[in-house]
XYZ file of C-alpha atoms in Angstrom:
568
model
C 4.947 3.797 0.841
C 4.304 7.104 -0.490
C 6.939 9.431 -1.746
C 6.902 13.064 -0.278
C 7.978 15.896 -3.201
C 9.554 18.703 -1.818
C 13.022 20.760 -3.086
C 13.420 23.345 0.760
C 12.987 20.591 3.441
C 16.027 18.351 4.469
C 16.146 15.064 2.265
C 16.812 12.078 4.057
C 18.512 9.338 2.883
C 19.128 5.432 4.225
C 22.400 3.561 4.301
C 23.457 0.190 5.769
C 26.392 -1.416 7.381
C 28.531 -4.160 6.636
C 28.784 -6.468 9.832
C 27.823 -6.479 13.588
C 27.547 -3.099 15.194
C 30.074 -1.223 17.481
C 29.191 0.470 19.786
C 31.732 2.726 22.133
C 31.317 2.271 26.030
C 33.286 3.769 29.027
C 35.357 0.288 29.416
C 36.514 -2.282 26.945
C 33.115 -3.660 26.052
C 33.710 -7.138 24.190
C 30.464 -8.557 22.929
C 28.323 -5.960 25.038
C 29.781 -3.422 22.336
C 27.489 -4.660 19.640
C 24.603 -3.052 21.603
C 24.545 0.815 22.151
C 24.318 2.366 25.505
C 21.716 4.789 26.744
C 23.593 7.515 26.566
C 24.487 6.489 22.851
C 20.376 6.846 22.088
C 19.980 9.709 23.385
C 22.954 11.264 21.767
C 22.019 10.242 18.067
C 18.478 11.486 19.285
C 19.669 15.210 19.861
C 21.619 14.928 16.564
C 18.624 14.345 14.922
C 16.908 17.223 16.971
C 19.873 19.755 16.234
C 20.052 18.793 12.757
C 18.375 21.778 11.118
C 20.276 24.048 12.933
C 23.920 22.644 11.996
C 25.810 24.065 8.641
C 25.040 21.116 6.790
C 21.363 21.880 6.620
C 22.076 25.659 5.922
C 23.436 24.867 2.684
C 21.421 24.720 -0.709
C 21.017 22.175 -1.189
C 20.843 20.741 2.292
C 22.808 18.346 2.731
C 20.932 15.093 3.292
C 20.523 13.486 6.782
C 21.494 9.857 6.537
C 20.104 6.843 8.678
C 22.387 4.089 8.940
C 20.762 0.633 9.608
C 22.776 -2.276 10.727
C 22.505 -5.751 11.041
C 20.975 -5.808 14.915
C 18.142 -3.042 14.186
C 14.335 -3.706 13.887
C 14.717 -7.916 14.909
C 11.562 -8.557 16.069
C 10.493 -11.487 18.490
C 9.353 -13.451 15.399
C 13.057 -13.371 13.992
C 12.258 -10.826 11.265
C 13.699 -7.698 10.333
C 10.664 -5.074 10.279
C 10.917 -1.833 11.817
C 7.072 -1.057 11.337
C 6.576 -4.099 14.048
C 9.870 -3.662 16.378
C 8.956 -0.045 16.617
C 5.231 -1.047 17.643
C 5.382 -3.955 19.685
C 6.586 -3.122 23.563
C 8.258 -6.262 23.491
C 11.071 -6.080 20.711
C 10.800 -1.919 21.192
C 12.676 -1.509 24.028
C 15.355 -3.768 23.624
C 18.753 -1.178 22.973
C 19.230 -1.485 19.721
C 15.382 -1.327 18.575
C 15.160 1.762 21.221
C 17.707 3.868 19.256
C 16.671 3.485 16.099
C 12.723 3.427 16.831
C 13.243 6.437 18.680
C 15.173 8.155 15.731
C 11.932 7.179 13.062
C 9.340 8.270 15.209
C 10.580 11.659 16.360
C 11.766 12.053 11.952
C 7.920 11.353 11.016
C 6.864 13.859 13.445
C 9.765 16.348 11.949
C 8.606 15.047 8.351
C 4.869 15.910 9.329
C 6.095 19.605 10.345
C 8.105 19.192 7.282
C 11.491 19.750 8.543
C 12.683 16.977 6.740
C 11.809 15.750 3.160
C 11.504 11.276 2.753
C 11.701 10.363 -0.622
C 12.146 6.505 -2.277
C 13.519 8.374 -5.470
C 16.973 7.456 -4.389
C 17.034 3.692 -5.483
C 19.568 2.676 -2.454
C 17.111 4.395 0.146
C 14.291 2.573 -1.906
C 16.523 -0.503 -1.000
C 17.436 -0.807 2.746
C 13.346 0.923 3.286
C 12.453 -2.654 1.914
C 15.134 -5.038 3.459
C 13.831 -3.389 6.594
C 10.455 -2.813 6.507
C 10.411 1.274 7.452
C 7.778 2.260 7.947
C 5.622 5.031 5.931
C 7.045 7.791 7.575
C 4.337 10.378 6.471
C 1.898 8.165 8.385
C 3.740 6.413 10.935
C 2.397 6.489 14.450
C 5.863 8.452 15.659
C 3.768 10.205 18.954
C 2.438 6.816 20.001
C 5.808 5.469 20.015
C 7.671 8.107 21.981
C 4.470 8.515 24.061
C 5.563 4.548 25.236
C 9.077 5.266 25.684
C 7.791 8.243 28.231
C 5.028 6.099 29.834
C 8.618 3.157 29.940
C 10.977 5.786 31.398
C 8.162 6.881 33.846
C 8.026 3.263 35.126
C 11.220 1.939 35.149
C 11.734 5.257 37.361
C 9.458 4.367 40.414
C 9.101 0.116 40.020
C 12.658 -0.634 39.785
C 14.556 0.853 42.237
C 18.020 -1.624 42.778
C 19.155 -0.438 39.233
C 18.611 2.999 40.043
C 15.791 6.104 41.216
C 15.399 9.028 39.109
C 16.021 12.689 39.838
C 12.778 14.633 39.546
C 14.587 16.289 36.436
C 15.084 12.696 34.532
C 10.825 12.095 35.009
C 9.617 13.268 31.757
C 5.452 14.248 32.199
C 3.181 11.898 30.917
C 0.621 14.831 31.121
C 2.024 16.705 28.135
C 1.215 15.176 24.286
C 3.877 14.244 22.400
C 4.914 17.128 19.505
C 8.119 18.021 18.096
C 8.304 20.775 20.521
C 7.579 18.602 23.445
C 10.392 16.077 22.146
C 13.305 18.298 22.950
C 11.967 18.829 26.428
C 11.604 14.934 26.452
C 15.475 14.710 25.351
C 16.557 17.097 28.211
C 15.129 15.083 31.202
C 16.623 11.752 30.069
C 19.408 13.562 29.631
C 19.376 12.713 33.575
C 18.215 9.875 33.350
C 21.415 7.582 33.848
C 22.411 9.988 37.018
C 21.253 8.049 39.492
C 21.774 4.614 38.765
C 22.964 2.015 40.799
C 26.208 -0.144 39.350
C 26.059 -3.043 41.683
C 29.535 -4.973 41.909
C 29.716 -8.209 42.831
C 30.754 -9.045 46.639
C 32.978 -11.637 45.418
C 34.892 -9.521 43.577
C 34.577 -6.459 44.958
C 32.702 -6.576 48.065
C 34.307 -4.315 51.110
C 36.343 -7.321 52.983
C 37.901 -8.387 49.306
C 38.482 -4.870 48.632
C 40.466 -4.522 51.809
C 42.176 -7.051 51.238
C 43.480 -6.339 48.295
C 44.965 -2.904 49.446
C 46.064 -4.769 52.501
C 48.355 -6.747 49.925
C 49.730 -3.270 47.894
C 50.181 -1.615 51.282
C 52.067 -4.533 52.908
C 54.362 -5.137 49.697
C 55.369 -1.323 49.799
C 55.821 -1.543 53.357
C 58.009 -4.511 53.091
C 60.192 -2.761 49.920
C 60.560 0.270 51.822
C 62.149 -1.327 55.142
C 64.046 -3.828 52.898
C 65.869 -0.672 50.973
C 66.525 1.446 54.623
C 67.860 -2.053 56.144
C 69.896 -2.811 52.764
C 71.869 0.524 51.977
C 69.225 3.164 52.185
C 71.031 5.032 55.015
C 74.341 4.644 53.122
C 73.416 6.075 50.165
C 71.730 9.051 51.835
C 74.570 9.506 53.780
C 77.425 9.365 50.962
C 75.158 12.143 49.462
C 74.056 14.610 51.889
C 77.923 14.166 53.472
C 80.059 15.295 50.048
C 82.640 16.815 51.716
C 81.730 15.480 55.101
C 83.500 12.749 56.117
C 82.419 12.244 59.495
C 78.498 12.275 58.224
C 79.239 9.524 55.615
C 80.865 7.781 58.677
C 77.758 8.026 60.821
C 75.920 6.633 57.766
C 78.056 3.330 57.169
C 77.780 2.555 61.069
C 73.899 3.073 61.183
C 73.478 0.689 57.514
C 76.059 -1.797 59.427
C 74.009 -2.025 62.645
C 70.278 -2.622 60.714
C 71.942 -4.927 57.996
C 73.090 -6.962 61.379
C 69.840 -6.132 63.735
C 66.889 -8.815 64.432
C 65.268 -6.285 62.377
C 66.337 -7.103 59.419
C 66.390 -10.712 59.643
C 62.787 -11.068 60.291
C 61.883 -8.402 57.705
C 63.265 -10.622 55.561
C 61.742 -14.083 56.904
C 58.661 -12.355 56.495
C 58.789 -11.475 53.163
C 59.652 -14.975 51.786
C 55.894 -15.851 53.428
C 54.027 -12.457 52.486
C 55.254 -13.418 48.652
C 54.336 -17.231 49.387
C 50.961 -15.926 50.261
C 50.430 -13.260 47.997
C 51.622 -15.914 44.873
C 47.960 -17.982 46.212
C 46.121 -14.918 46.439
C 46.708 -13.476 42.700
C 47.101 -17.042 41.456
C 43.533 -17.453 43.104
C 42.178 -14.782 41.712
C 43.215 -15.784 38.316
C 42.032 -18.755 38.226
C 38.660 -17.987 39.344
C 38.468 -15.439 36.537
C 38.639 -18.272 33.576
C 36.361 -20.270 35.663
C 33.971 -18.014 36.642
C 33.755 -15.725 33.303
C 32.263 -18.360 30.992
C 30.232 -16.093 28.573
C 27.693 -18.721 27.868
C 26.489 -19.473 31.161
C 24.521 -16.718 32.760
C 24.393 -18.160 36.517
C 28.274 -17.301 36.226
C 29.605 -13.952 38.588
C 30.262 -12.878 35.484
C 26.657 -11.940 34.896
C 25.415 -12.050 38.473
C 24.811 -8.218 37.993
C 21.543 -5.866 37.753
C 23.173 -4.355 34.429
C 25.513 -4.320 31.575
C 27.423 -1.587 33.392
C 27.730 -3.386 36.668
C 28.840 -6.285 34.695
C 31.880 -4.197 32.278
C 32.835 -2.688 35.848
C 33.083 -6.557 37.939
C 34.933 -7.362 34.625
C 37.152 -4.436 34.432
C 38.206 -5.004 37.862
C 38.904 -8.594 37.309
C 41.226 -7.654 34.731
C 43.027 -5.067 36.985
C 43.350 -7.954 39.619
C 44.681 -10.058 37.870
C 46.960 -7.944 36.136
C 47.764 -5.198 38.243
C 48.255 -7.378 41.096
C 51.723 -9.132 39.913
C 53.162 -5.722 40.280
C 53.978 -6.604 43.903
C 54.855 -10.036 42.758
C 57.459 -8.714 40.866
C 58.540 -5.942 43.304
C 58.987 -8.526 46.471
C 61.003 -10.840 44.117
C 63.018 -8.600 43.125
C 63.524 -7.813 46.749
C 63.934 -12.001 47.310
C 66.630 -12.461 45.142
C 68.547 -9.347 45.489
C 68.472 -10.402 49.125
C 70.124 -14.008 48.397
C 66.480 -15.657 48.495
C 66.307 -17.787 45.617
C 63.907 -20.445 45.779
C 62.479 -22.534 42.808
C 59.376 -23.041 44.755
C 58.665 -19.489 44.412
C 60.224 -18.979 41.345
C 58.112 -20.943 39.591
C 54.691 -20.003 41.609
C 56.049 -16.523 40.433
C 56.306 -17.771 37.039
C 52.660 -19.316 36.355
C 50.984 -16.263 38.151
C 53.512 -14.049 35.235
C 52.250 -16.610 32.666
C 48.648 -16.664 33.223
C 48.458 -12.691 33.730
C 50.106 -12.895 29.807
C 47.115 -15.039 29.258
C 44.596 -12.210 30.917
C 46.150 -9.162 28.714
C 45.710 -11.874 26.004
C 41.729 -12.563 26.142
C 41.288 -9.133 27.588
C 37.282 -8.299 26.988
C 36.091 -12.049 26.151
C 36.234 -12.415 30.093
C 32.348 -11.057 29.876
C 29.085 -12.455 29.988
C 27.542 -13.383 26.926
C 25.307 -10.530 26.069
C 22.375 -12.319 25.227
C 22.990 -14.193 28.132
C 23.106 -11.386 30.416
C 19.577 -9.817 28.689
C 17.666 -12.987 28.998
C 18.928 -12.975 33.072
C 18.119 -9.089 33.818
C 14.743 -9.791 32.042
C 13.864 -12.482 34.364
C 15.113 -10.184 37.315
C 13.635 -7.106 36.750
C 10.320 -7.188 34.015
C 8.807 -3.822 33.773
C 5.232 -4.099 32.411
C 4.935 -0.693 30.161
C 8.875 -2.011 28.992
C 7.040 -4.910 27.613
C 8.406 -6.818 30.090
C 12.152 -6.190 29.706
C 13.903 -4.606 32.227
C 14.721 -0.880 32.719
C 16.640 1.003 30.201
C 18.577 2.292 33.194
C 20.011 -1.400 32.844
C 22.134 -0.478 29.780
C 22.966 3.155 31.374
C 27.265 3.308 30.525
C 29.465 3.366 33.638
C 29.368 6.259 35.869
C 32.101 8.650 34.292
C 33.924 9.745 37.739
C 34.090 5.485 39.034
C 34.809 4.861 35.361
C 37.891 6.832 34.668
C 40.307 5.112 36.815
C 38.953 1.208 35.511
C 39.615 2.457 31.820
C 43.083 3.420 32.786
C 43.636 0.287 34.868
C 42.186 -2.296 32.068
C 44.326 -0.196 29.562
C 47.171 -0.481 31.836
C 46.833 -4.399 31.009
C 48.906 -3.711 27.988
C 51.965 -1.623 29.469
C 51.728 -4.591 31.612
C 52.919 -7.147 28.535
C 55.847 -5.208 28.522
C 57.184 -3.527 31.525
C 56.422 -7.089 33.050
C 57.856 -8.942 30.420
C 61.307 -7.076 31.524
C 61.225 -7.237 34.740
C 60.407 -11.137 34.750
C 63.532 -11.345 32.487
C 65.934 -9.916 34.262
C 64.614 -12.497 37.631
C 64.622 -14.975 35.297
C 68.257 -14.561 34.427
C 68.867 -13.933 37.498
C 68.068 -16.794 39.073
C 69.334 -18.779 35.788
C 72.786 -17.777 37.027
C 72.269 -18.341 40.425
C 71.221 -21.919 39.754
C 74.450 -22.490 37.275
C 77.309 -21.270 38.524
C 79.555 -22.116 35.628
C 77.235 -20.104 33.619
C 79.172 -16.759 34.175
C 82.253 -17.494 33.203
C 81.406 -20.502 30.428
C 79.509 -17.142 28.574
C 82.319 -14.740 29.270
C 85.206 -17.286 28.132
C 83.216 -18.210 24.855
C 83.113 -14.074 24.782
C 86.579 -13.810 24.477
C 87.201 -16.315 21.822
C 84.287 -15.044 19.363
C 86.053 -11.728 19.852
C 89.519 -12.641 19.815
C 89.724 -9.782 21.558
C 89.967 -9.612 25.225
C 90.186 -5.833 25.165
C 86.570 -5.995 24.054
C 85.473 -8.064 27.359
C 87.247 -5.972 29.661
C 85.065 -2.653 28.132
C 81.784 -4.906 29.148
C 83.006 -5.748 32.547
C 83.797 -2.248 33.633
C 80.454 -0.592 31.734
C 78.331 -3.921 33.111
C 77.764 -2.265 36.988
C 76.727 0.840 35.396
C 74.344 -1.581 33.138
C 73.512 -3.451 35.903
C 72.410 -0.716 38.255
C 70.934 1.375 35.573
C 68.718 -1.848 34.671
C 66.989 -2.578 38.139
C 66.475 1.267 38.987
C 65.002 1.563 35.780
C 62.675 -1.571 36.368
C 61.884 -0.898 39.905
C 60.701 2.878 39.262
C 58.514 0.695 36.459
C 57.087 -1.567 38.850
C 56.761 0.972 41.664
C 54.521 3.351 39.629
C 52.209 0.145 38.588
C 51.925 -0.374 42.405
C 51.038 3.056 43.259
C 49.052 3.334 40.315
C 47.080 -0.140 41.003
C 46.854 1.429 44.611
C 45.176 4.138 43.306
C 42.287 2.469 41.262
C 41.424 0.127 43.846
C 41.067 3.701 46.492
C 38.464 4.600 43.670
C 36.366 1.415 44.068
C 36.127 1.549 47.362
C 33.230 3.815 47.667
C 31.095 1.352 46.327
C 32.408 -1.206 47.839
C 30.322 0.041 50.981
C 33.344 -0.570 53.611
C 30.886 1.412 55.920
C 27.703 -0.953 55.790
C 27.856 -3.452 57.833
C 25.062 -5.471 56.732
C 27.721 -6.074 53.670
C 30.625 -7.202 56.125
C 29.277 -11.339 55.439
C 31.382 -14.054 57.146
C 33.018 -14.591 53.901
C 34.319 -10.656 53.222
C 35.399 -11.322 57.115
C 37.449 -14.263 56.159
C 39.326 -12.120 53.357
C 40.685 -10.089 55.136
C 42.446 -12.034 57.717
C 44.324 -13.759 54.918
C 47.485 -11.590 55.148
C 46.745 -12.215 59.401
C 49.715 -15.252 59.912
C 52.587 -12.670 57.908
C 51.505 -9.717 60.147
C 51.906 -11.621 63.335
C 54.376 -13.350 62.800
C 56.833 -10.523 62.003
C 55.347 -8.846 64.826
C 55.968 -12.154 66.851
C 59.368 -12.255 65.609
C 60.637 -9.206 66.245
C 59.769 -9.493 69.745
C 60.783 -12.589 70.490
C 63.305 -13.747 67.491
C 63.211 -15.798 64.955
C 63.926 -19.527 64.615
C 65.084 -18.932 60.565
C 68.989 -19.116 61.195
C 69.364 -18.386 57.666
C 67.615 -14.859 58.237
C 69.225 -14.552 61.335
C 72.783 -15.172 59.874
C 71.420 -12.318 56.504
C 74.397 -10.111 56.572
C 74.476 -6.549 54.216
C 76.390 -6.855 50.943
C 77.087 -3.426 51.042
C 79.469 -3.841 53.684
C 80.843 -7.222 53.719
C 83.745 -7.436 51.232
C 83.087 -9.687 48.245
C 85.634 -11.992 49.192
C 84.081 -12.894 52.388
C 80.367 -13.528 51.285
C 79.171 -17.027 50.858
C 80.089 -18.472 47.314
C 76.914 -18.443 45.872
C 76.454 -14.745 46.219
C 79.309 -14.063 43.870
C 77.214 -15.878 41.314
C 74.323 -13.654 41.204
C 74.562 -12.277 37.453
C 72.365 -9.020 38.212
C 73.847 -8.481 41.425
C 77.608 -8.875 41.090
C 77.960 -8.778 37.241
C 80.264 -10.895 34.950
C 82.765 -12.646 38.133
């Protein structure tokens, strides 16, 4: 390689990197990170282009421009590491990482021919990494054949590959116009565009418009059911004691209105109903759990994982899965809250509730590994979708990042995963303890009479039983604002999806989305069925309000409830 002697042009300068590569994408990348994204390339490539025009360059003596090579760049299909051949060969060019920094060398020899930028092996660590990876002679390099086949490439992909995505007339650069550093900024501006229109498939099983549906079905009938479950509790009674400070006869009119609903049919199938909405809603979640550490294996690329036309439709089917999964036990936890507050205690539940708790840990746990393997998912979308001036490897529009407006709300909900480990973790505890007490009724008073002797100090006791109601309350209202706002939030995500879920096309409506949705069917009909012609659940019918029922007349059990009732 020949050395270039200049002292006014920019000097550039090589460095390497320690390790694999990461890259940052919209969503929680995982493997997929080690491979830059479209919009990455064509970032560093108007750095490059802007160079001379930033401070650093205006300085004398410029400040060198520094390539940074790292362990992924310039493999070639033989195995090797040599840029001269990656950046030649069609084949190993226009794989992602080869397309960055191909495209970066061959626009810097056209900017060393016009002698923007001064190359030099003087340095002994640029002499170095030029070696270990084969650079080519950038004085003589071919850069305006290789950008002239990442136009012809672009052109292609734009016209013979249309399920990953069409281009705008702006994101066609002209295959009419040679190749010069003055052309290559026009070049950068249309694939500026380029990632505009493309088409994020998700995958029907996860997301297709009867699953979709479904799952807001589920966050629209658990609010539903909270809602009438607080107005037939003591809703009415709280209003009423405080609009009616003052007002006696309003507070009155209040008590009689939360005594007839905690005593109406109402009520008592509202609450039959809910022990089978959270019955079904456990196998739903659970389901979709389950099928996540099935279906994800990252080595297998026949898995829905990687049944996608791109690495951004497959971080999006990922990113939901980890909402589902997650997200989703936010109305777990807000119906059995409602269950056991309501008397409703059944291990059966308790302990469905528990695994789907336990493996949504698990989710937060492995959080990005649930992905495809990304050489996996290449090897598949190759097979798929070969473009001939690509060298046979698929569109670059297939490693286009997540559309930034659909994106948004799956980085908040996959980050969400996290407040999850925690808010969760509390409310879990406090059912867990809950229903702890509930199942051992000597448990109360064994922990408040060991209390008393540790203390030796009864005074001491009597301070926690009058400050534990104020505990008490203060605890669930804090934990069901928690959960409520991860419902509503959830809720909100899944609204954002649903655009491309296609709800409207009914060519996507298959018998299986159909199926879906009529899961939640048997708890919708038979409240409806129930309230119109009763109920045969003589528990539910006998539910009676604990707001207005003296303590000393409710069943036994109830004064055992440790949340509820406090230290008895």
């Amino acid at each position: 390689m020949a050395d270039i002697v200049g002292t006014t042009r920019t000097p550039l300068a090589f460095s390497s990197a320690d390790g694999l590569p990461s890259y940052k994408w919209a969503v929680d990348a995982g493997e997929i990170a080690q491979i830059p994204s479209f919009q990455k390339i064509t970032s560093d490539w108007n750095a490059l282009i802007d160079w001379k025009s930033r401070p650093q360059a205006q300085v004398s003596p410029p400040i060198p421009y520094t390539f940074e090579f790292n362990q992924l760049d310039c493999n070639t299909t033989s195995g090797s590491r040599n840029c001269t051949e990656a950046c030649r060969d069609r084949t190993s060019l226009f794989t992602p990482t080869n397309l960055r920094v191909c495209s970066l060398l061959a626009t810097t020899s056209l900017l060393v021919a016009d002698r923007t930028f001064n190359f030099s092996l003087s340095d002994s660590v640029t002499a170095q990494i030029a070696d270990e990876w084969q650079v080519p002679n950038l004085t003589s390099f071919d850069g305006a054949g290789v950008l002239a086949n990442i136009t012809d490439c672009i052109t292609q992909s734009c016209t013979v590959a249309p399920d990953v995505g069409t281009c705008s007339k702006n994101a066609r650069p002209s295959l009419n116009t040679p190749v010069t550093v003055g052309t290559v900024a026009n070049l950068l501006q249309s694939l500026d565009h380029y990632c505009d229109s493309q088409n994020s498939v998700l995958n029907a099983d996860i997301a297709g418009p009867g699953v979709i549906v479904s799952y807001l079905f589920q966050i629209s009938l658990a609010l539903l059911i909270y809602i009438l479950v607080g107005i037939s509790t003591n809703w009415p009674r709280r209003i009423s004691n405080v609009l009616g400070l003052g007002r006696a006869d309003l507070r009155e009119k209040g008590h009689r209105v939360q005594t007839r609903l905690a005593s109406s049919r109402f009520r008592a199938t509202l609450i039959s109903s809910l022990v089978e909405f959270q019955e079904v809603q456990l196998y739903f979640v659970g389901s979709i759990q389950v099928a996540s550490f099935i279906s994800f294996s990252p080595n297998n690329p026949n898995t829905s994982s990687s049944n996608s036309n791109s690495f951004s439709s497959a971080l999006l089917s990922s990113a939901i899965i980890n909402i589902l999964g997650v997200n989703g036990v936010y109305t777990i936890l807000l119906c059995q809250g409602c269950l056991q507050r309501e008397g409703k205690r059944s291990w059966y539940i308790f302990v469905l509730m528990s695994i789907v708790f336990v493996l949504a840990q698990v989710i937060v746990g492995v959080g990005d590994s649930l992905l495809p393997s990304t050489e996996a998912l290449w090897d598949k979308l190759k097979s798929d979708h070969p473009i001939f001036a690509c060298g046979n490897n698929p569109s670059p529009m297939t490693y286009c990042p997540p559309p930034l407006g659909f994106n948004a709300a799956l980085t908040t909900g996959a980050q969400g995963r996290h407040v999850f480990a925690i808010s969760g973790s509390l409310a879990y505890f406090g059912l867990l303890v809950d229903q702890l007490a509930y199942a051992s009724p000597s448990l109360v008073s064994t922990v408040t009479n060991k209390s008393k002797r540790l203390s030796g100090k009864p005074n001491i006791t009597d301070c926690v039983r009058r400050a534990w109601p104020w505990l008490r309350h203060l605890y669930w209202f804090a934990i069901q604002v928690i959960l409520l706002l991860g419902t509503i939030l959830y809720f909100a995500i899944l609204l954002e999806v649903v655009p491309r879920a296609g709800i409207r096309d009914t060519s996507k409506w298959s018998f299986g989305q159909i199926i879906a949705v009529t899961v939640w069917a048997p708890t919708i009909v038979k409240y409806i069925y129930s309230n119109v012609f009763g109920t045969n659940d003589d528990n539910a019918e006998e539910s009676m309000s604990k707001e207005h029922i003296p303590r000393s007349e409710r069943p036994s059990h109830e004064n055992d409830n440790l949340l509820e009732h406090g230290l008895d």
